[in-house]
Amino acid sequence: MPRRRRIYEGKAKVLFEGPEPGTLVQYFKDDATAFNAQKHALIEGKGVLNNRISEYLMLRLAEVGVPTHFVKRLNMREQLIRQVEIIPIEVVVRNVAAGSISKRLGIAEGTPLPRSIVEYYYKDDALGDPLVTEEHITAFGWASPPDLDDMFNMALRINDYMTGLFMGAGLKLIDFKVEFGRLVTDDVEQIVLADEISPDSCRLWDITTNEIFDKDRFRKDLGGVVEGYREVARRLGILQEANVTDLKTGEPHAAEVEESTSEK
Ligand code: UDP
């Protein structure tokens, strides 16, 4: 099969031209970055796990009426997505203080917030993704007031749904980041959830012990990063074949191939 044309390479993913116009293939790498890419490492198997976790969350969210860019998972590291125009805003929803809000406002990590708080960051690596307000977003035209309304409402719906979903898996959703895109179909423009949702973009703590299972294991040098991500996948019930899949390459082992061919 000919190599697909590379459209864009980010820190943790690569986007390739899709098989049909209006589609892209999203490839999950093992690269991990933090602190505006000042810290970098390869975490073997992270891409395979994030591909599966993000697929699962996008499908569950679609079931409850959140429109997404996700079409289907193609293989261990790739998924087919609809091409959208990414809105250059990272939408963060917080339930419990951690990370930058703890530092900025002096609130101890782990303090429950009085209510869920939505924040916006302008996606610009050179500026270090600064915190911005709705005023900046609409004044500079990054998103229109109705688009921003949609993003705000969708972010809160995603938070409500995922809080319950993770709670059922024994995990506390501390905070997360999502991105949205504009999808045009038949001349109608719609805001849809894009990018990925994974332990790279969520903080997830054990509901009783507060053990960390997300990218903070990498940020804080706690070790066991891939084990944390694998635990999230296991608790969500989406990793049945983990023991027969090579997390390094994403290639299935002979056992899985035999199993899947014998089903046909
Ligand atoms: N986040 C992300 N990408 C970013 C910045 C933040 O996915 O570029 C996620 C992060 O993993 C956390 C939430 O957004 O779940 C809030 O992050 P925070 O503002 O606390 O920044 P951090 O201290 O993690 O850099």
PDB file of C-alpha atoms and ligand atoms in Angstrom:
ATOM      1  CA  MET A   1       0.000   0.000   0.000  1.00  0.00           C
ATOM      2  CA  PRO A   2       1.458   3.431  -0.864  1.00  0.00           C
ATOM      3  CA  ARG A   3       2.433   5.669   2.075  1.00  0.00           C
ATOM      4  CA  ARG A   4      -0.183   8.255   2.868  1.00  0.00           C
ATOM      5  CA  ARG A   5       0.656  11.936   2.531  1.00  0.00           C
ATOM      6  CA  ARG A   6       1.557  13.534   5.871  1.00  0.00           C
ATOM      7  CA  ILE A   7      -0.612  16.605   6.524  1.00  0.00           C
ATOM      8  CA  TYR A   8       0.570  17.649   9.981  1.00  0.00           C
ATOM      9  CA  GLU A   9       2.835  16.386  12.741  1.00  0.00           C
ATOM     10  CA  GLY A  10       2.122  17.373  16.348  1.00  0.00           C
ATOM     11  CA  LYS A  11       3.819  16.413  19.606  1.00  0.00           C
ATOM     12  CA  ALA A  12       1.927  13.156  20.171  1.00  0.00           C
ATOM     13  CA  LYS A  13       0.133  12.527  16.875  1.00  0.00           C
ATOM     14  CA  VAL A  14       0.560  12.656  13.111  1.00  0.00           C
ATOM     15  CA  LEU A  15      -2.236  13.422  10.663  1.00  0.00           C
ATOM     16  CA  PHE A  16      -2.187  11.749   7.252  1.00  0.00           C
ATOM     17  CA  GLU A  17      -4.399  12.241   4.230  1.00  0.00           C
ATOM     18  CA  GLY A  18      -7.431   9.948   4.534  1.00  0.00           C
ATOM     19  CA  PRO A  19      -8.788   7.457   1.997  1.00  0.00           C
ATOM     20  CA  GLU A  20     -11.595   9.821   0.939  1.00  0.00           C
ATOM     21  CA  PRO A  21     -11.856  13.600   0.644  1.00  0.00           C
ATOM     22  CA  GLY A  22     -12.823  15.155   3.957  1.00  0.00           C
ATOM     23  CA  THR A  23     -11.176  12.395   5.987  1.00  0.00           C
ATOM     24  CA  LEU A  24      -7.823  12.117   7.746  1.00  0.00           C
ATOM     25  CA  VAL A  25      -5.930   9.321   9.456  1.00  0.00           C
ATOM     26  CA  GLN A  26      -4.827  10.197  13.000  1.00  0.00           C
ATOM     27  CA  TYR A  27      -1.705   8.244  14.075  1.00  0.00           C
ATOM     28  CA  PHE A  28      -0.842   8.044  17.804  1.00  0.00           C
ATOM     29  CA  LYS A  29       2.908   8.272  18.576  1.00  0.00           C
ATOM     30  CA  ASP A  30       4.672   7.212  21.782  1.00  0.00           C
ATOM     31  CA  ASP A  31       6.151  10.692  22.285  1.00  0.00           C
ATOM     32  CA  ALA A  32       5.333  12.458  25.537  1.00  0.00           C
ATOM     33  CA  THR A  33       5.997  16.153  26.080  1.00  0.00           C
ATOM     34  CA  ALA A  34       5.357  18.484  28.994  1.00  0.00           C
ATOM     35  CA  PHE A  35       6.094  22.047  30.092  1.00  0.00           C
ATOM     36  CA  ASN A  36       5.626  23.425  26.590  1.00  0.00           C
ATOM     37  CA  ALA A  37       7.765  20.621  25.093  1.00  0.00           C
ATOM     38  CA  GLN A  38      10.799  21.392  27.278  1.00  0.00           C
ATOM     39  CA  LYS A  39      10.515  17.831  28.604  1.00  0.00           C
ATOM     40  CA  HIS A  40      10.318  14.985  26.097  1.00  0.00           C
ATOM     41  CA  ALA A  41      10.458  11.196  26.233  1.00  0.00           C
ATOM     42  CA  LEU A  42       9.297   8.122  24.370  1.00  0.00           C
ATOM     43  CA  ILE A  43       6.836   6.097  26.452  1.00  0.00           C
ATOM     44  CA  GLU A  44       6.641   2.718  24.779  1.00  0.00           C
ATOM     45  CA  GLY A  45       3.031   1.703  24.188  1.00  0.00           C
ATOM     46  CA  LYS A  46       1.430   5.051  25.055  1.00  0.00           C
ATOM     47  CA  GLY A  47       0.189   5.622  21.496  1.00  0.00           C
ATOM     48  CA  VAL A  48      -1.519   2.229  21.322  1.00  0.00           C
ATOM     49  CA  LEU A  49      -3.297   2.860  24.639  1.00  0.00           C
ATOM     50  CA  ASN A  50      -4.352   6.429  23.802  1.00  0.00           C
ATOM     51  CA  ASN A  51      -5.746   5.280  20.452  1.00  0.00           C
ATOM     52  CA  ARG A  52      -7.955   2.748  22.258  1.00  0.00           C
ATOM     53  CA  ILE A  53      -8.959   5.013  25.148  1.00  0.00           C
ATOM     54  CA  SER A  54      -9.795   7.957  22.879  1.00  0.00           C
ATOM     55  CA  GLU A  55     -11.801   5.687  20.546  1.00  0.00           C
ATOM     56  CA  TYR A  56     -13.788   4.411  23.518  1.00  0.00           C
ATOM     57  CA  LEU A  57     -14.515   7.870  24.952  1.00  0.00           C
ATOM     58  CA  MET A  58     -15.425   9.417  21.564  1.00  0.00           C
ATOM     59  CA  LEU A  59     -17.856   6.536  20.864  1.00  0.00           C
ATOM     60  CA  ARG A  60     -19.483   6.780  24.300  1.00  0.00           C
ATOM     61  CA  LEU A  61     -19.824  10.567  23.954  1.00  0.00           C
ATOM     62  CA  ALA A  62     -21.331  10.213  20.466  1.00  0.00           C
ATOM     63  CA  GLU A  63     -23.907   7.807  21.939  1.00  0.00           C
ATOM     64  CA  VAL A  64     -25.072  10.504  24.340  1.00  0.00           C
ATOM     65  CA  GLY A  65     -25.320  13.084  21.554  1.00  0.00           C
ATOM     66  CA  VAL A  66     -21.933  14.827  21.531  1.00  0.00           C
ATOM     67  CA  PRO A  67     -20.912  15.228  17.861  1.00  0.00           C
ATOM     68  CA  THR A  68     -17.274  14.203  17.256  1.00  0.00           C
ATOM     69  CA  HIS A  69     -14.749  13.980  14.417  1.00  0.00           C
ATOM     70  CA  PHE A  70     -14.220  10.239  15.103  1.00  0.00           C
ATOM     71  CA  VAL A  71     -15.220   7.738  12.392  1.00  0.00           C
ATOM     72  CA  LYS A  72     -13.524   4.431  13.296  1.00  0.00           C
ATOM     73  CA  ARG A  73     -10.329   2.910  14.595  1.00  0.00           C
ATOM     74  CA  LEU A  74      -8.268   1.471  11.732  1.00  0.00           C
ATOM     75  CA  ASN A  75      -5.573  -0.435  13.618  1.00  0.00           C
ATOM     76  CA  MET A  76      -3.536  -0.329  16.825  1.00  0.00           C
ATOM     77  CA  ARG A  77      -2.173   3.169  16.246  1.00  0.00           C
ATOM     78  CA  GLU A  78      -4.485   4.802  13.710  1.00  0.00           C
ATOM     79  CA  GLN A  79      -8.035   6.054  13.536  1.00  0.00           C
ATOM     80  CA  LEU A  80     -10.080   7.505  10.703  1.00  0.00           C
ATOM     81  CA  ILE A  81     -11.447  10.962  11.467  1.00  0.00           C
ATOM     82  CA  ARG A  82     -13.388  13.659   9.660  1.00  0.00           C
ATOM     83  CA  GLN A  83     -11.306  16.622   8.588  1.00  0.00           C
ATOM     84  CA  VAL A  84     -12.307  19.701  10.559  1.00  0.00           C
ATOM     85  CA  GLU A  85     -11.006  23.226  10.922  1.00  0.00           C
ATOM     86  CA  ILE A  86      -9.511  23.209  14.408  1.00  0.00           C
ATOM     87  CA  ILE A  87     -10.556  26.172  16.580  1.00  0.00           C
ATOM     88  CA  PRO A  88      -7.287  27.421  18.156  1.00  0.00           C
ATOM     89  CA  ILE A  89      -8.597  27.190  21.731  1.00  0.00           C
ATOM     90  CA  GLU A  90      -7.903  24.507  24.339  1.00  0.00           C
ATOM     91  CA  VAL A  91     -10.984  24.189  26.541  1.00  0.00           C
ATOM     92  CA  VAL A  92     -10.121  22.974  30.045  1.00  0.00           C
ATOM     93  CA  VAL A  93     -12.770  21.819  32.524  1.00  0.00           C
ATOM     94  CA  ARG A  94     -11.753  21.431  36.175  1.00  0.00           C
ATOM     95  CA  ASN A  95     -13.544  19.664  39.020  1.00  0.00           C
ATOM     96  CA  VAL A  96     -10.686  19.487  41.515  1.00  0.00           C
ATOM     97  CA  ALA A  97      -7.685  21.845  41.768  1.00  0.00           C
ATOM     98  CA  ALA A  98      -4.442  20.535  40.212  1.00  0.00           C
ATOM     99  CA  GLY A  99      -1.709  21.716  37.867  1.00  0.00           C
ATOM    100  CA  SER A 100      -1.766  25.307  36.659  1.00  0.00           C
ATOM    101  CA  ILE A 101      -4.823  26.471  38.657  1.00  0.00           C
ATOM    102  CA  SER A 102      -3.167  25.294  41.878  1.00  0.00           C
ATOM    103  CA  LYS A 103       0.000  27.188  41.005  1.00  0.00           C
ATOM    104  CA  ARG A 104      -1.721  30.333  39.704  1.00  0.00           C
ATOM    105  CA  LEU A 105      -4.259  30.730  42.494  1.00  0.00           C
ATOM    106  CA  GLY A 106      -2.437  28.982  45.335  1.00  0.00           C
ATOM    107  CA  ILE A 107      -5.039  26.248  45.829  1.00  0.00           C
ATOM    108  CA  ALA A 108      -3.645  22.953  47.150  1.00  0.00           C
ATOM    109  CA  GLU A 109      -3.783  20.098  44.620  1.00  0.00           C
ATOM    110  CA  GLY A 110      -6.757  17.862  45.443  1.00  0.00           C
ATOM    111  CA  THR A 111      -9.036  20.636  46.713  1.00  0.00           C
ATOM    112  CA  PRO A 112     -12.541  20.158  45.271  1.00  0.00           C
ATOM    113  CA  LEU A 113     -13.655  23.286  43.394  1.00  0.00           C
ATOM    114  CA  PRO A 114     -16.946  24.993  44.426  1.00  0.00           C
ATOM    115  CA  ARG A 115     -18.286  24.104  40.950  1.00  0.00           C
ATOM    116  CA  SER A 116     -16.854  22.910  37.634  1.00  0.00           C
ATOM    117  CA  ILE A 117     -14.761  25.668  36.094  1.00  0.00           C
ATOM    118  CA  VAL A 118     -14.248  26.134  32.344  1.00  0.00           C
ATOM    119  CA  GLU A 119     -11.074  27.841  31.135  1.00  0.00           C
ATOM    120  CA  TYR A 120      -9.774  28.747  27.683  1.00  0.00           C
ATOM    121  CA  TYR A 121      -6.171  28.686  26.479  1.00  0.00           C
ATOM    122  CA  TYR A 122      -5.037  30.118  23.139  1.00  0.00           C
ATOM    123  CA  LYS A 123      -3.203  27.408  21.164  1.00  0.00           C
ATOM    124  CA  ASP A 124       0.161  28.990  20.410  1.00  0.00           C
ATOM    125  CA  ASP A 125       3.350  27.101  21.262  1.00  0.00           C
ATOM    126  CA  ALA A 126       5.546  30.188  20.909  1.00  0.00           C
ATOM    127  CA  LEU A 127       3.449  31.973  23.558  1.00  0.00           C
ATOM    128  CA  GLY A 128       3.158  28.855  25.768  1.00  0.00           C
ATOM    129  CA  ASP A 129      -0.645  28.517  25.270  1.00  0.00           C
ATOM    130  CA  PRO A 130      -1.730  31.547  27.376  1.00  0.00           C
ATOM    131  CA  LEU A 131      -4.945  31.619  29.416  1.00  0.00           C
ATOM    132  CA  VAL A 132      -7.463  33.856  27.631  1.00  0.00           C
ATOM    133  CA  THR A 133     -10.995  35.080  28.279  1.00  0.00           C
ATOM    134  CA  GLU A 134     -14.137  34.927  26.149  1.00  0.00           C
ATOM    135  CA  GLU A 135     -13.499  38.586  25.332  1.00  0.00           C
ATOM    136  CA  HIS A 136     -10.157  37.745  23.690  1.00  0.00           C
ATOM    137  CA  ILE A 137     -11.645  34.794  21.809  1.00  0.00           C
ATOM    138  CA  THR A 138     -14.515  36.732  20.260  1.00  0.00           C
ATOM    139  CA  ALA A 139     -12.639  40.049  19.799  1.00  0.00           C
ATOM    140  CA  PHE A 140      -9.802  38.365  17.884  1.00  0.00           C
ATOM    141  CA  GLY A 141     -12.255  36.162  15.965  1.00  0.00           C
ATOM    142  CA  TRP A 142     -10.800  32.813  17.089  1.00  0.00           C
ATOM    143  CA  ALA A 143     -14.413  31.706  17.621  1.00  0.00           C
ATOM    144  CA  SER A 144     -17.726  33.536  17.208  1.00  0.00           C
ATOM    145  CA  PRO A 145     -20.011  34.051  20.231  1.00  0.00           C
ATOM    146  CA  PRO A 146     -22.401  31.243  19.082  1.00  0.00           C
ATOM    147  CA  ASP A 147     -19.451  28.869  18.444  1.00  0.00           C
ATOM    148  CA  LEU A 148     -18.057  29.659  21.876  1.00  0.00           C
ATOM    149  CA  ASP A 149     -21.483  29.003  23.423  1.00  0.00           C
ATOM    150  CA  ASP A 150     -21.533  25.585  21.741  1.00  0.00           C
ATOM    151  CA  MET A 151     -18.003  24.831  22.978  1.00  0.00           C
ATOM    152  CA  PHE A 152     -18.840  25.843  26.544  1.00  0.00           C
ATOM    153  CA  ASN A 153     -22.048  23.795  26.634  1.00  0.00           C
ATOM    154  CA  MET A 154     -20.422  20.754  25.019  1.00  0.00           C
ATOM    155  CA  ALA A 155     -17.453  20.923  27.403  1.00  0.00           C
ATOM    156  CA  LEU A 156     -19.808  20.824  30.402  1.00  0.00           C
ATOM    157  CA  ARG A 157     -21.818  17.945  28.902  1.00  0.00           C
ATOM    158  CA  ILE A 158     -18.591  16.045  28.251  1.00  0.00           C
ATOM    159  CA  ASN A 159     -17.558  16.708  31.851  1.00  0.00           C
ATOM    160  CA  ASP A 160     -20.900  15.483  33.261  1.00  0.00           C
ATOM    161  CA  TYR A 161     -20.834  12.313  31.199  1.00  0.00           C
ATOM    162  CA  MET A 162     -17.164  11.485  31.709  1.00  0.00           C
ATOM    163  CA  THR A 163     -17.290  12.207  35.451  1.00  0.00           C
ATOM    164  CA  GLY A 164     -19.932   9.482  35.802  1.00  0.00           C
ATOM    165  CA  LEU A 165     -18.231   7.111  33.395  1.00  0.00           C
ATOM    166  CA  PHE A 166     -14.876   7.320  35.186  1.00  0.00           C
ATOM    167  CA  MET A 167     -16.509   7.153  38.614  1.00  0.00           C
ATOM    168  CA  GLY A 168     -18.008   3.822  37.575  1.00  0.00           C
ATOM    169  CA  ALA A 169     -14.463   2.682  36.786  1.00  0.00           C
ATOM    170  CA  GLY A 170     -13.146   3.782  40.192  1.00  0.00           C
ATOM    171  CA  LEU A 171     -11.506   6.933  38.825  1.00  0.00           C
ATOM    172  CA  LYS A 172     -11.933  10.607  39.726  1.00  0.00           C
ATOM    173  CA  LEU A 173     -11.930  13.006  36.769  1.00  0.00           C
ATOM    174  CA  ILE A 174      -9.906  15.889  38.187  1.00  0.00           C
ATOM    175  CA  ASP A 175      -9.709  17.952  34.976  1.00  0.00           C
ATOM    176  CA  PHE A 176      -9.329  17.575  31.225  1.00  0.00           C
ATOM    177  CA  LYS A 177      -8.634  19.467  28.029  1.00  0.00           C
ATOM    178  CA  VAL A 178     -10.647  19.204  24.818  1.00  0.00           C
ATOM    179  CA  GLU A 179     -10.421  20.777  21.391  1.00  0.00           C
ATOM    180  CA  PHE A 180     -13.186  21.506  18.938  1.00  0.00           C
ATOM    181  CA  GLY A 181     -13.357  21.877  15.168  1.00  0.00           C
ATOM    182  CA  ARG A 182     -15.710  23.195  12.533  1.00  0.00           C
ATOM    183  CA  LEU A 183     -17.183  20.457  10.360  1.00  0.00           C
ATOM    184  CA  VAL A 184     -18.909  21.494   7.142  1.00  0.00           C
ATOM    185  CA  THR A 185     -21.430  19.085   5.634  1.00  0.00           C
ATOM    186  CA  ASP A 186     -23.861  20.161   2.871  1.00  0.00           C
ATOM    187  CA  ASP A 187     -22.998  23.811   3.524  1.00  0.00           C
ATOM    188  CA  VAL A 188     -23.996  23.468   7.187  1.00  0.00           C
ATOM    189  CA  GLU A 189     -21.290  24.220   9.745  1.00  0.00           C
ATOM    190  CA  GLN A 190     -21.252  22.344  13.027  1.00  0.00           C
ATOM    191  CA  ILE A 191     -18.911  22.457  16.031  1.00  0.00           C
ATOM    192  CA  VAL A 192     -17.654  18.961  16.855  1.00  0.00           C
ATOM    193  CA  LEU A 193     -15.341  17.466  19.453  1.00  0.00           C
ATOM    194  CA  ALA A 194     -11.933  16.829  17.829  1.00  0.00           C
ATOM    195  CA  ASP A 195      -8.342  15.814  18.690  1.00  0.00           C
ATOM    196  CA  GLU A 196      -8.267  13.105  21.408  1.00  0.00           C
ATOM    197  CA  ILE A 197      -9.359  12.420  24.982  1.00  0.00           C
ATOM    198  CA  SER A 198      -6.852  10.250  26.830  1.00  0.00           C
ATOM    199  CA  PRO A 199      -4.693  10.212  29.970  1.00  0.00           C
ATOM    200  CA  ASP A 200      -2.454  12.664  28.058  1.00  0.00           C
ATOM    201  CA  SER A 201      -5.248  15.238  28.294  1.00  0.00           C
ATOM    202  CA  CYS A 202      -7.099  14.238  31.497  1.00  0.00           C
ATOM    203  CA  ARG A 203      -6.125  14.004  35.149  1.00  0.00           C
ATOM    204  CA  LEU A 204      -7.438  10.738  36.577  1.00  0.00           C
ATOM    205  CA  TRP A 205      -6.948   9.690  40.205  1.00  0.00           C
ATOM    206  CA  ASP A 206      -7.989   6.522  41.986  1.00  0.00           C
ATOM    207  CA  ILE A 207     -11.290   7.224  43.722  1.00  0.00           C
ATOM    208  CA  THR A 208     -10.091   6.028  47.137  1.00  0.00           C
ATOM    209  CA  THR A 209      -6.284   6.251  47.211  1.00  0.00           C
ATOM    210  CA  ASN A 210      -5.824   9.296  44.897  1.00  0.00           C
ATOM    211  CA  GLU A 211      -3.142   7.344  43.014  1.00  0.00           C
ATOM    212  CA  ILE A 212      -2.348   9.148  39.746  1.00  0.00           C
ATOM    213  CA  PHE A 213      -2.951   7.293  36.446  1.00  0.00           C
ATOM    214  CA  ASP A 214      -2.392  10.112  33.914  1.00  0.00           C
ATOM    215  CA  LYS A 215       0.342  12.224  32.313  1.00  0.00           C
ATOM    216  CA  ASP A 216       1.273  13.725  35.687  1.00  0.00           C
ATOM    217  CA  ARG A 217       3.196  10.448  36.213  1.00  0.00           C
ATOM    218  CA  PHE A 218       5.454  11.733  33.421  1.00  0.00           C
ATOM    219  CA  ARG A 219       5.373  15.437  34.424  1.00  0.00           C
ATOM    220  CA  LYS A 220       6.257  14.597  38.040  1.00  0.00           C
ATOM    221  CA  ASP A 221       8.756  11.789  37.252  1.00  0.00           C
ATOM    222  CA  LEU A 222       6.683   9.231  39.169  1.00  0.00           C
ATOM    223  CA  GLY A 223       7.555   6.389  36.772  1.00  0.00           C
ATOM    224  CA  GLY A 224       5.058   3.733  35.640  1.00  0.00           C
ATOM    225  CA  VAL A 225       3.503   6.021  33.020  1.00  0.00           C
ATOM    226  CA  VAL A 226       2.386   3.318  30.604  1.00  0.00           C
ATOM    227  CA  GLU A 227       1.216   1.167  33.536  1.00  0.00           C
ATOM    228  CA  GLY A 228      -1.029   4.061  34.637  1.00  0.00           C
ATOM    229  CA  TYR A 229      -2.531   4.432  31.151  1.00  0.00           C
ATOM    230  CA  ARG A 230      -2.977   0.660  30.910  1.00  0.00           C
ATOM    231  CA  GLU A 231      -4.826   0.677  34.239  1.00  0.00           C
ATOM    232  CA  VAL A 232      -7.228   3.339  32.907  1.00  0.00           C
ATOM    233  CA  ALA A 233      -7.894   1.191  29.820  1.00  0.00           C
ATOM    234  CA  ARG A 234      -8.293  -1.937  31.957  1.00  0.00           C
ATOM    235  CA  ARG A 235     -10.765  -0.265  34.324  1.00  0.00           C
ATOM    236  CA  LEU A 236     -12.803   1.007  31.374  1.00  0.00           C
ATOM    237  CA  GLY A 237     -12.941  -2.615  30.175  1.00  0.00           C
ATOM    238  CA  ILE A 238     -11.327  -1.940  26.792  1.00  0.00           C
ATOM    239  CA  LEU A 239      -8.081  -3.832  26.980  1.00  0.00           C
ATOM    240  CA  GLN A 240      -8.945  -7.506  26.696  1.00  0.00           C
ATOM    241  CA  GLU A 241      -6.178  -8.275  24.238  1.00  0.00           C
ATOM    242  CA  ALA A 242      -3.471  -6.187  25.919  1.00  0.00           C
ATOM    243  CA  ASN A 243      -1.502  -9.266  26.865  1.00  0.00           C
ATOM    244  CA  VAL A 244      -1.305 -10.436  23.267  1.00  0.00           C
ATOM    245  CA  THR A 245      -0.520  -7.050  21.746  1.00  0.00           C
ATOM    246  CA  ASP A 246       2.980  -5.701  21.408  1.00  0.00           C
ATOM    247  CA  LEU A 247       2.597  -2.225  22.877  1.00  0.00           C
ATOM    248  CA  LYS A 248       5.961  -1.206  21.371  1.00  0.00           C
ATOM    249  CA  THR A 249       5.030  -1.669  17.741  1.00  0.00           C
ATOM    250  CA  GLY A 250       1.279  -1.905  18.017  1.00  0.00           C
ATOM    251  CA  GLU A 251       1.458  -5.128  16.000  1.00  0.00           C
ATOM    252  CA  PRO A 252      -0.774  -7.931  17.228  1.00  0.00           C
ATOM    253  CA  HIS A 253       1.001 -11.083  18.365  1.00  0.00           C
ATOM    254  CA  ALA A 254       0.372 -14.392  16.612  1.00  0.00           C
ATOM    255  CA  ALA A 255      -2.223 -15.327  19.238  1.00  0.00           C
ATOM    256  CA  GLU A 256      -4.452 -12.372  18.373  1.00  0.00           C
ATOM    257  CA  VAL A 257      -4.081 -12.876  14.611  1.00  0.00           C
ATOM    258  CA  GLU A 258      -5.002 -16.553  14.928  1.00  0.00           C
ATOM    259  CA  GLU A 259      -7.928 -15.676  17.151  1.00  0.00           C
ATOM    260  CA  SER A 260      -9.296 -13.063  14.767  1.00  0.00           C
ATOM    261  CA  THR A 261      -8.851 -15.207  11.628  1.00  0.00           C
ATOM    262  CA  SER A 262     -10.416 -18.254  13.243  1.00  0.00           C
ATOM    263  CA  GLU A 263     -13.544 -16.154  13.962  1.00  0.00           C
ATOM    264  CA  LYS A 264     -14.198 -15.690  10.230  1.00  0.00           C
TER     265      LYS A 264
HETATM  266  N1  UDP B   1      -3.732  19.848  29.179  1.00  0.00           N
HETATM  267  C1  UDP B   1      -3.494  19.295  27.932  1.00  0.00           C
HETATM  268  N2  UDP B   1      -2.699  19.971  27.049  1.00  0.00           N
HETATM  269  C2  UDP B   1      -2.114  21.154  27.346  1.00  0.00           C
HETATM  270  C3  UDP B   1      -2.351  21.708  28.623  1.00  0.00           C
HETATM  271  C4  UDP B   1      -3.163  21.026  29.510  1.00  0.00           C
HETATM  272  O1  UDP B   1      -4.010  18.222  27.620  1.00  0.00           O
HETATM  273  O2  UDP B   1      -1.413  21.721  26.490  1.00  0.00           O
HETATM  274  C5  UDP B   1      -4.591  19.123  30.127  1.00  0.00           C
HETATM  275  C6  UDP B   1      -3.819  18.574  31.308  1.00  0.00           C
HETATM  276  O3  UDP B   1      -3.413  17.246  31.066  1.00  0.00           O
HETATM  277  C7  UDP B   1      -4.825  18.650  32.427  1.00  0.00           C
HETATM  278  C8  UDP B   1      -5.714  19.850  32.044  1.00  0.00           C
HETATM  279  O4  UDP B   1      -5.522  20.049  30.659  1.00  0.00           O
HETATM  280  O5  UDP B   1      -5.629  17.471  32.434  1.00  0.00           O
HETATM  281  C9  UDP B   1      -5.369  21.109  32.823  1.00  0.00           C
HETATM  282  O6  UDP B   1      -4.004  21.371  32.658  1.00  0.00           O
HETATM  283  P1  UDP B   1      -3.275  22.561  33.433  1.00  0.00           P
HETATM  284  O7  UDP B   1      -3.841  23.855  32.983  1.00  0.00           O
HETATM  285  O8  UDP B   1      -3.326  22.267  34.893  1.00  0.00           O
HETATM  286  O9  UDP B   1      -1.818  22.556  32.871  1.00  0.00           O
HETATM  287  P2  UDP B   1      -0.540  21.677  33.277  1.00  0.00           P
HETATM  288  O10 UDP B   1      -0.171  22.090  34.652  1.00  0.00           O
HETATM  289  O11 UDP B   1      -0.985  20.273  33.165  1.00  0.00           O
HETATM  290  O12 UDP B   1       0.431  22.068  32.225  1.00  0.00           O
END
